[in-house]
Coordinates of C-alpha atoms in Angstrom, one line a residue:
Chain A
M1 CA -74.6 29.4 17.1
N2 CA -77.2 27.5 18.5
A3 CA -76.7 24.0 19.5
P4 CA -79.5 22.9 22.3
T5 CA -78.5 19.7 24.0
L6 CA -81.0 16.8 24.3
A7 CA -81.7 17.5 27.8
E8 CA -82.4 21.3 27.3
L9 CA -85.1 19.9 24.4
T10 CA -86.5 17.2 26.7
A11 CA -86.9 19.4 29.5
Q12 CA -89.0 21.7 27.5
G13 CA -91.2 18.7 26.1
K14 CA -90.0 18.9 22.7
S15 CA -88.2 16.3 20.6
P16 CA -85.7 17.1 18.3
E17 CA -85.5 14.8 14.5
I18 CA -81.8 14.2 14.6
L19 CA -78.8 13.8 16.8
F20 CA -75.6 15.4 16.2
W21 CA -72.8 12.8 17.8
V22 CA -70.1 14.9 18.0
G23 CA -67.4 12.8 19.0
C24 CA -63.8 13.0 20.6
A25 CA -62.0 14.3 17.8
G26 CA -64.9 17.0 17.0
S27 CA -65.0 17.9 21.1
F28 CA -61.6 18.4 22.2
D29 CA -59.0 18.6 19.2
D30 CA -58.5 22.0 18.4
R31 CA -58.6 21.5 14.5
A32 CA -61.9 19.3 14.8
K33 CA -63.8 21.8 16.9
R34 CA -63.4 23.9 13.9
V35 CA -65.1 21.2 11.7
T36 CA -67.5 20.6 14.1
K37 CA -68.4 24.3 14.7
A38 CA -68.6 24.2 10.2
F39 CA -71.0 21.6 10.6
V40 CA -73.2 23.2 13.3
K41 CA -73.1 26.2 11.0
I42 CA -75.0 24.5 8.6
L43 CA -77.5 22.8 10.3
N44 CA -78.4 26.6 11.9
A45 CA -78.8 27.4 8.3
V46 CA -80.8 25.2 6.9
G47 CA -82.9 24.7 9.8
T48 CA -82.0 21.5 11.3
N49 CA -84.4 20.5 14.2
F50 CA -81.0 19.1 15.9
A51 CA -79.6 18.5 19.3
V52 CA -76.4 17.4 20.6
L53 CA -75.7 15.1 24.2
G54 CA -73.2 17.6 25.4
T55 CA -71.7 16.3 28.5
E56 CA -74.0 13.1 28.7
E57 CA -71.8 11.8 25.2
S58 CA -68.9 9.4 26.0
C59 CA -66.6 7.5 24.0
T60 CA -68.3 5.2 21.5
G61 CA -65.6 2.5 23.0
D62 CA -64.1 2.1 19.3
P63 CA -60.7 2.4 20.1
A64 CA -61.0 0.4 23.1
R65 CA -62.7 -2.5 20.8
R66 CA -60.2 -1.9 18.0
A67 CA -57.2 -2.0 20.7
G68 CA -58.7 -5.3 22.0
N69 CA -60.3 -4.1 25.1
E70 CA -63.9 -5.6 24.8
F71 CA -64.4 -5.7 28.5
L72 CA -64.1 -1.4 27.9
F73 CA -66.2 -1.3 24.9
Q74 CA -68.9 -2.8 26.1
M75 CA -68.9 -1.0 29.6
Q76 CA -68.6 2.4 27.3
A77 CA -71.2 0.9 24.8
M78 CA -73.8 0.1 27.5
T79 CA -73.6 3.3 28.9
N80 CA -74.3 5.4 25.5
I81 CA -77.1 2.6 24.9
Q82 CA -78.8 3.6 28.1
V83 CA -78.5 7.4 27.4
L84 CA -79.7 7.1 23.7
N85 CA -82.5 4.9 24.1
G86 CA -83.6 7.0 27.5
Y87 CA -84.2 10.1 25.4
Q88 CA -85.9 7.7 22.5
V89 CA -83.1 8.8 20.0
K90 CA -84.1 7.1 16.3
K91 CA -81.8 9.0 14.1
I92 CA -78.1 10.2 14.6
V93 CA -75.5 12.4 12.1
T94 CA -71.7 12.3 12.9
A95 CA -68.6 13.9 11.4
C96 CA -66.5 10.9 12.2
P97 CA -66.3 7.8 10.4
H98 CA -65.1 6.0 14.0
C99 CA -68.0 6.8 15.7
F100 CA -70.4 6.3 12.7
N101 CA -69.0 2.6 12.2
T102 CA -69.5 1.5 15.7
L103 CA -73.0 3.3 16.4
K104 CA -74.6 1.7 13.1
N105 CA -72.9 -1.7 12.8
E106 CA -71.5 -2.5 16.9
Y107 CA -74.4 -0.8 19.1
P108 CA -77.5 -3.1 17.7
E109 CA -76.2 -6.1 18.8
L110 CA -76.0 -4.3 22.4
G111 CA -79.6 -3.4 22.2
G112 CA -79.1 0.2 20.6
T113 CA -80.6 0.2 17.1
Y114 CA -80.4 3.7 15.5
E115 CA -80.7 5.0 12.0
V116 CA -77.1 6.3 11.7
I117 CA -75.6 8.5 8.5
H118 CA -72.3 10.5 8.3
H119 CA -72.0 14.1 7.8
S120 CA -71.0 13.3 4.1
T121 CA -73.9 11.8 3.6
F122 CA -76.5 14.2 5.3
L123 CA -74.7 16.9 3.6
Q124 CA -75.2 15.5 -0.1
Q125 CA -78.8 14.6 1.1
L126 CA -79.1 18.7 1.8
I127 CA -77.5 19.4 -1.2
N128 CA -79.7 17.1 -3.3
E129 CA -82.8 18.8 -1.6
G130 CA -81.9 21.9 -2.6
K131 CA -82.0 22.9 1.4
I132 CA -78.0 24.1 0.9
K133 CA -77.7 26.9 -1.5
L134 CA -74.2 27.9 -2.2
T135 CA -73.0 31.1 -3.1
E136 CA -70.1 32.7 -5.9
E137 CA -67.8 33.3 -3.6
G138 CA -66.9 29.9 -2.7
S139 CA -63.1 28.8 -2.0
F140 CA -63.4 27.3 -5.1
K141 CA -65.2 29.7 -7.4
E142 CA -63.5 32.9 -6.5
R143 CA -60.0 31.1 -8.1
K144 CA -60.5 29.9 -11.7
S145 CA -57.1 28.8 -12.7
P146 CA -57.7 25.2 -13.2
I147 CA -54.3 24.2 -11.2
T148 CA -55.3 26.7 -8.1
T149 CA -59.1 25.1 -8.0
R150 CA -58.2 21.5 -7.8
A151 CA -59.1 19.7 -4.6
I152 CA -58.4 16.0 -4.0
W153 CA -60.6 13.6 -2.0
V154 CA -59.1 11.7 0.6
G155 CA -62.1 9.2 1.4
P156 CA -61.5 7.4 4.8
I157 CA -60.4 3.9 4.2
I158 CA -62.1 3.1 7.5
F159 CA -65.6 2.9 5.1
M160 CA -64.1 0.2 2.9
K161 CA -61.8 -1.9 4.8
L162 CA -62.4 -1.6 8.6
R163 CA -65.6 -4.2 8.4
V164 CA -63.5 -6.6 6.4
K165 CA -60.1 -6.6 7.9
C166 CA -59.9 -4.8 11.3
Y167 CA -63.0 -6.3 12.6
R168 CA -62.0 -10.0 11.6
L169 CA -58.6 -9.6 12.9
W170 CA -59.1 -7.5 16.2
M171 CA -62.7 -9.1 17.4
P172 CA -62.4 -11.9 20.2
T173 CA -62.7 -15.4 18.5
S174 CA -66.2 -15.9 20.3
L175 CA -67.7 -12.9 18.8
K176 CA -66.6 -13.5 15.0
Chain B
M1 CA -70.6 17.2 -3.1
L2 CA -67.4 18.7 -4.2
Q3 CA -68.7 19.1 -7.9
A4 CA -71.3 21.2 -6.4
L5 CA -68.7 23.3 -5.0
D6 CA -67.8 23.5 -8.6
A7 CA -63.9 22.2 -7.5
D8 CA -61.5 20.4 -10.4
L9 CA -61.8 17.4 -8.5
V10 CA -58.9 14.9 -8.7
E11 CA -58.2 11.5 -7.3
M12 CA -54.8 10.4 -6.4
K13 CA -53.5 7.2 -8.1
R14 CA -54.0 4.8 -5.2
C15 CA -58.2 5.5 -4.4
R16 CA -61.2 3.4 -3.7
T17 CA -60.5 0.0 -3.5
T18 CA -56.7 0.2 -3.8
G19 CA -56.9 3.3 -1.4
L20 CA -54.3 3.9 1.0
C21 CA -54.7 4.6 4.4
C22 CA -53.3 7.9 6.0
G23 CA -52.2 5.7 9.1
A24 CA -54.4 6.5 11.9
G25 CA -56.5 3.3 11.1
G26 CA -53.5 1.5 11.9
A27 CA -53.0 3.7 15.2
Q28 CA -50.0 5.3 14.0
M29 CA -51.3 9.0 15.0
F30 CA -51.4 7.2 19.0
K31 CA -47.9 5.5 18.7
E32 CA -44.3 5.3 17.6
P33 CA -44.6 4.1 13.8
E34 CA -43.3 0.8 13.1
K35 CA -39.7 0.0 11.6
G36 CA -39.5 1.1 8.2
N37 CA -38.2 4.0 5.9
K38 CA -41.0 6.5 5.7
D39 CA -44.3 7.5 8.2
I40 CA -47.6 6.4 6.1
N41 CA -49.2 9.9 6.7
V42 CA -45.9 11.6 4.7
E43 CA -46.1 8.7 2.0
R44 CA -49.4 9.5 1.4
A45 CA -49.4 13.7 1.9
E46 CA -46.7 13.2 -1.1
E47 CA -48.9 11.3 -3.1
A48 CA -52.0 14.0 -2.6
L49 CA -49.3 16.7 -3.0
S50 CA -48.0 15.3 -6.8
T51 CA -51.5 15.9 -8.1
G52 CA -51.1 19.3 -7.7
A53 CA -54.1 20.2 -5.4
K54 CA -54.1 23.4 -3.2
T55 CA -57.0 21.7 -1.2
I56 CA -56.8 18.1 0.6
A57 CA -60.6 17.2 1.5
V58 CA -61.4 15.0 4.4
A59 CA -64.0 13.5 6.0
C60 CA -62.7 12.2 9.2
P61 CA -61.3 14.4 12.1
F62 CA -58.0 11.4 12.3
C63 CA -57.7 11.9 8.5
M64 CA -57.3 15.9 9.1
T65 CA -54.6 15.1 11.4
M66 CA -52.3 13.1 9.5
M67 CA -53.1 14.6 6.7
T68 CA -51.9 17.9 8.1
D69 CA -49.0 16.6 9.4
G70 CA -47.6 15.1 6.4
V71 CA -48.1 18.3 4.6
K72 CA -46.1 20.2 7.4
S73 CA -43.7 17.5 6.9
K74 CA -43.1 18.8 3.6
E75 CA -43.4 22.3 4.6
K76 CA -46.1 22.7 1.7
E77 CA -48.9 24.1 4.5
A78 CA -48.8 27.8 3.3
E79 CA -49.8 26.1 -0.1
V80 CA -52.1 23.7 0.7
T81 CA -54.9 23.7 3.1
V82 CA -56.2 20.2 4.2
K83 CA -60.0 20.9 5.3
D84 CA -63.0 18.7 6.1
L85 CA -66.0 18.7 3.6
A86 CA -68.6 20.4 6.6
E87 CA -65.8 23.2 6.3
L88 CA -66.1 23.4 2.6
I89 CA -69.7 23.7 2.6
A90 CA -70.2 26.1 5.6
E91 CA -67.8 28.9 3.6
S92 CA -70.0 28.8 0.6
I93 CA -73.6 28.5 1.9
K94 CA -75.9 31.2 1.6

Protein backbone atom coordinates (compact mmCIF):
# COMPACT_ATOMS: atom_id res chain seq x y z
CA MET A 1 0.00 0.00 0.00
CA ASN A 2 1.43 3.29 -1.10
CA ALA A 3 0.34 6.58 0.50
CA PRO A 4 3.01 9.25 0.08
CA THR A 5 2.92 12.39 2.19
CA LEU A 6 2.72 15.80 0.63
CA ALA A 7 6.06 16.68 2.27
CA GLU A 8 7.82 13.73 0.56
CA LEU A 9 6.37 14.56 -2.87
CA THR A 10 7.16 18.25 -2.53
CA ALA A 11 10.78 17.38 -1.63
CA GLN A 12 10.96 15.38 -4.87
CA GLY A 13 9.57 18.35 -6.81
CA LYS A 14 6.26 16.62 -7.51
CA SER A 15 2.78 17.95 -6.87
CA PRO A 16 -0.12 15.49 -6.59
CA GLU A 17 -3.42 16.31 -8.25
CA ILE A 18 -5.48 15.47 -5.17
CA LEU A 19 -5.00 15.47 -1.39
CA PHE A 20 -6.65 12.71 0.65
CA TRP A 21 -7.79 14.27 3.93
CA VAL A 22 -7.93 11.29 6.31
CA GLY A 23 -9.56 12.92 9.36
CA CYS A 24 -9.46 11.92 13.03
CA ALA A 25 -11.60 8.76 12.80
CA GLY A 26 -9.77 7.54 9.71
CA SER A 27 -6.46 8.06 11.52
CA PHE A 28 -7.18 6.79 15.02
CA ASP A 29 -10.38 4.72 15.15
CA ASP A 30 -9.54 1.05 14.49
CA ARG A 31 -12.69 0.39 12.47
CA ALA A 32 -12.39 3.61 10.41
CA LYS A 33 -8.68 2.87 9.76
CA ARG A 34 -9.83 -0.15 7.75
CA VAL A 35 -11.97 2.21 5.64
CA THR A 36 -8.94 4.45 5.10
CA LYS A 37 -6.93 1.44 3.94
CA ALA A 38 -9.74 0.33 1.61
CA PHE A 39 -9.91 3.81 0.09
CA VAL A 40 -6.13 3.99 -0.38
CA LYS A 41 -6.27 0.56 -2.01
CA ILE A 42 -8.78 1.95 -4.53
CA LEU A 43 -6.69 5.12 -5.12
CA ASN A 44 -3.63 2.93 -5.82
CA ALA A 45 -5.61 0.54 -8.03
CA VAL A 46 -6.87 3.31 -10.32
CA GLY A 47 -3.47 5.03 -10.34
CA THR A 48 -4.60 8.31 -8.78
CA ASN A 49 -1.81 10.80 -8.20
CA PHE A 50 -2.59 11.56 -4.56
CA ALA A 51 -0.92 12.39 -1.25
CA VAL A 52 -1.83 12.62 2.43
CA LEU A 53 -0.67 15.24 4.94
CA GLY A 54 0.44 12.65 7.51
CA THR A 55 1.55 14.25 10.77
CA GLU A 56 0.91 17.71 9.33
CA GLU A 57 -2.83 17.07 9.31
CA SER A 58 -4.73 18.36 12.32
CA CYS A 59 -8.39 18.42 13.35
CA THR A 60 -10.47 20.60 11.02
CA GLY A 61 -11.96 22.29 14.09
CA ASP A 62 -15.48 21.04 13.34
CA PRO A 63 -16.17 19.48 16.78
CA ALA A 64 -14.94 22.63 18.51
CA ARG A 65 -17.19 24.89 16.45
CA ARG A 66 -20.23 22.62 16.80
CA ALA A 67 -19.70 22.67 20.57
CA GLY A 68 -19.54 26.46 20.48
CA ASN A 69 -15.78 27.00 20.89
CA GLU A 70 -15.31 29.45 18.02
CA PHE A 71 -11.87 30.50 19.25
CA LEU A 72 -10.47 26.95 19.14
CA PHE A 73 -12.09 26.34 15.74
CA GLN A 74 -10.43 29.38 14.20
CA MET A 75 -7.08 28.46 15.74
CA GLN A 76 -7.21 24.92 14.30
CA ALA A 77 -8.62 26.08 10.97
CA MET A 78 -5.95 28.74 10.49
CA THR A 79 -3.19 26.21 11.22
CA ASN A 80 -4.57 23.84 8.57
CA ILE A 81 -5.15 26.60 6.03
CA GLN A 82 -1.53 27.75 6.40
CA VAL A 83 -0.32 24.19 5.74
CA LEU A 84 -2.70 23.64 2.79
CA ASN A 85 -1.96 27.02 1.20
CA GLY A 86 1.76 26.46 1.79
CA TYR A 87 1.59 23.32 -0.36
CA GLN A 88 -0.74 25.10 -2.84
CA VAL A 89 -3.38 22.40 -2.48
CA LYS A 90 -6.18 22.72 -5.05
CA LYS A 91 -8.32 19.62 -4.63
CA ILE A 92 -9.17 17.59 -1.52
CA VAL A 93 -11.03 14.27 -1.15
CA THR A 94 -12.16 13.08 2.27
CA ALA A 95 -13.97 9.99 3.58
CA CYS A 96 -15.67 11.96 6.35
CA PRO A 97 -18.70 14.23 5.78
CA HIS A 98 -17.79 16.35 8.81
CA CYS A 99 -14.35 17.19 7.42
CA PHE A 100 -16.01 17.67 4.03
CA ASN A 101 -18.47 20.24 5.36
CA THR A 102 -15.87 22.22 7.26
CA LEU A 103 -13.25 22.23 4.50
CA LYS A 104 -15.76 23.09 1.80
CA ASN A 105 -18.14 25.49 3.51
CA GLU A 106 -16.30 27.03 6.45
CA TYR A 107 -12.66 27.40 5.38
CA PRO A 108 -13.28 29.83 2.48
CA GLU A 109 -14.18 32.70 4.84
CA LEU A 110 -10.86 32.16 6.63
CA GLY A 111 -8.85 32.21 3.41
CA GLY A 112 -8.82 28.51 2.48
CA THR A 113 -10.60 27.91 -0.83
CA TYR A 114 -10.27 24.41 -2.27
CA GLU A 115 -12.24 22.05 -4.46
CA VAL A 116 -13.52 19.55 -1.88
CA ILE A 117 -15.29 16.29 -2.68
CA HIS A 118 -16.58 13.48 -0.52
CA HIS A 119 -15.27 9.98 -1.25
CA SER A 120 -18.77 8.80 -2.22
CA THR A 121 -18.85 11.38 -5.04
CA PHE A 122 -15.24 10.63 -5.95
CA LEU A 123 -15.89 6.87 -6.20
CA GLN A 124 -19.02 7.48 -8.29
CA GLN A 125 -16.93 9.65 -10.66
CA LEU A 126 -14.37 6.84 -10.97
CA ILE A 127 -17.14 4.34 -11.78
CA ASN A 128 -18.71 6.73 -14.33
CA GLU A 129 -15.32 7.26 -15.99
CA GLY A 130 -14.85 3.49 -16.16
CA LYS A 131 -11.70 3.60 -14.04
CA ILE A 132 -13.05 1.18 -11.45
CA LYS A 133 -13.53 -2.27 -12.87
CA LEU A 134 -15.65 -4.46 -10.64
CA THR A 135 -15.21 -8.21 -10.47
CA GLU A 136 -17.93 -10.83 -10.30
CA GLU A 137 -16.72 -11.86 -6.85
CA GLY A 138 -17.98 -8.91 -4.83
CA SER A 139 -19.82 -9.37 -1.57
CA PHE A 140 -23.19 -9.04 -3.31
CA LYS A 141 -22.58 -10.95 -6.51
CA GLU A 142 -21.53 -14.15 -4.81
CA ARG A 143 -24.74 -14.29 -2.81
CA LYS A 144 -27.62 -14.56 -5.19
CA SER A 145 -30.65 -14.93 -2.93
CA PRO A 146 -32.62 -11.67 -2.93
CA ILE A 147 -32.81 -11.48 0.86
CA THR A 148 -29.12 -12.01 1.49
CA THR A 149 -27.96 -9.54 -1.13
CA ARG A 150 -29.95 -6.70 0.30
CA ALA A 151 -28.08 -3.59 1.33
CA ILE A 152 -29.44 -0.44 2.80
CA TRP A 153 -28.10 3.01 2.48
CA VAL A 154 -27.64 5.11 5.58
CA GLY A 155 -26.80 8.53 4.18
CA PRO A 156 -25.12 10.91 6.58
CA ILE A 157 -27.89 13.28 7.63
CA ILE A 158 -25.19 15.92 7.99
CA PHE A 159 -25.29 16.45 4.23
CA MET A 160 -28.91 17.45 4.32
CA LYS A 161 -29.44 19.17 7.58
CA LEU A 162 -26.20 20.43 9.05
CA ARG A 163 -25.96 23.55 6.93
CA VAL A 164 -29.56 24.42 7.58
CA LYS A 165 -30.17 23.73 11.24
CA CYS A 166 -27.05 23.18 13.30
CA TYR A 167 -25.23 26.01 11.62
CA ARG A 168 -27.86 28.55 12.57
CA LEU A 169 -28.29 27.03 16.00
CA TRP A 170 -24.70 26.96 17.13
CA MET A 171 -23.02 29.76 15.23
CA PRO A 172 -22.17 32.81 17.32
CA THR A 173 -24.69 35.58 16.60
CA SER A 174 -22.00 37.81 15.11
CA LEU A 175 -21.27 35.26 12.38
CA LYS A 176 -24.84 34.22 11.49
CA MET B 1 -22.55 3.19 -6.72
CA LEU B 2 -24.27 0.39 -4.78
CA GLN B 3 -26.21 -0.45 -7.93
CA ALA B 4 -22.89 -0.81 -9.75
CA LEU B 5 -22.05 -3.50 -7.19
CA ASP B 6 -25.28 -5.28 -8.18
CA ALA B 7 -26.69 -4.97 -4.68
CA ASP B 8 -30.40 -5.29 -4.03
CA LEU B 9 -30.72 -1.82 -2.56
CA VAL B 10 -33.42 -0.87 -0.08
CA GLU B 11 -34.02 2.42 1.71
CA MET B 12 -35.30 2.68 5.24
CA LYS B 13 -38.77 4.15 5.84
CA ARG B 14 -37.32 7.38 7.17
CA CYS B 15 -34.88 8.46 4.45
CA ARG B 16 -33.76 11.45 2.42
CA THR B 17 -35.47 14.65 3.64
CA THR B 18 -37.20 12.78 6.46
CA GLY B 19 -34.08 10.74 7.29
CA LEU B 20 -33.31 10.04 10.93
CA CYS B 21 -29.84 10.74 12.29
CA CYS B 22 -27.65 7.91 13.63
CA GLY B 23 -27.20 10.03 16.76
CA ALA B 24 -23.56 11.06 16.39
CA GLY B 25 -24.72 14.36 14.88
CA GLY B 26 -26.41 15.14 18.18
CA ALA B 27 -23.17 14.24 20.01
CA GLN B 28 -24.73 11.05 21.44
CA MET B 29 -21.46 9.35 20.52
CA PHE B 30 -19.48 11.54 22.88
CA LYS B 31 -21.73 11.98 25.90
CA GLU B 32 -24.50 10.36 27.92
CA PRO B 33 -27.84 10.46 26.10
CA GLU B 34 -30.63 12.84 27.07
CA LYS B 35 -33.53 11.50 29.14
CA GLY B 36 -35.77 9.20 27.15
CA ASN B 37 -36.81 5.64 26.53
CA LYS B 38 -34.32 4.60 23.91
CA ASP B 39 -30.93 5.50 22.43
CA ILE B 40 -31.28 7.05 18.99
CA ASN B 41 -28.74 4.68 17.41
CA VAL B 42 -30.71 1.69 18.71
CA GLU B 43 -33.89 3.17 17.21
CA ARG B 44 -32.11 3.67 13.88
CA ALA B 45 -30.48 0.24 13.94
CA GLU B 46 -33.86 -1.41 14.63
CA GLU B 47 -35.22 0.35 11.56
CA ALA B 48 -32.24 -0.81 9.51
CA LEU B 49 -32.59 -4.40 10.72
CA SER B 50 -36.35 -4.40 9.99
CA THR B 51 -35.58 -4.06 6.26
CA GLY B 52 -34.00 -7.53 6.28
CA ALA B 53 -30.79 -6.22 4.74
CA LYS B 54 -27.58 -8.12 5.43
CA THR B 55 -25.30 -5.16 4.83
CA ILE B 56 -25.70 -1.64 6.16
CA ALA B 57 -23.80 0.76 3.90
CA VAL B 58 -22.52 3.98 5.45
CA ALA B 59 -20.39 6.87 4.22
CA CYS B 60 -19.30 8.40 7.52
CA PRO B 61 -17.00 7.05 10.28
CA PHE B 62 -19.37 8.27 12.99
CA CYS B 63 -22.46 6.69 11.41
CA MET B 64 -20.32 3.54 11.22
CA THR B 65 -19.73 3.56 15.00
CA MET B 66 -23.33 4.36 15.88
CA MET B 67 -24.87 1.79 13.52
CA THR B 68 -22.39 -0.92 14.58
CA ASP B 69 -23.19 -0.25 18.26
CA GLY B 70 -26.91 -0.36 17.46
CA VAL B 71 -26.61 -3.68 15.62
CA LYS B 72 -24.56 -5.11 18.50
CA SER B 73 -27.14 -3.99 21.06
CA LYS B 74 -29.65 -6.11 19.15
CA GLU B 75 -27.08 -8.98 19.04
CA LYS B 76 -27.29 -9.19 15.26
CA GLU B 77 -23.61 -8.55 14.49
CA ALA B 78 -23.14 -12.14 13.25
CA GLU B 79 -25.78 -11.75 10.55
CA VAL B 80 -25.60 -8.06 9.63
CA THR B 81 -22.44 -6.17 8.74
CA VAL B 82 -21.91 -2.43 8.64
CA LYS B 83 -19.55 -1.32 5.89
CA ASP B 84 -18.30 1.87 4.31
CA LEU B 85 -18.80 2.45 0.58
CA ALA B 86 -15.02 2.42 0.07
CA GLU B 87 -14.81 -1.06 1.62
CA LEU B 88 -17.62 -2.39 -0.57
CA ILE B 89 -15.87 -1.10 -3.69
CA ALA B 90 -12.41 -2.26 -2.54
CA GLU B 91 -13.74 -5.82 -2.02
CA SER B 92 -14.95 -6.00 -5.61
CA ILE B 93 -12.18 -4.14 -7.40
CA LYS B 94 -10.20 -5.95 -10.08
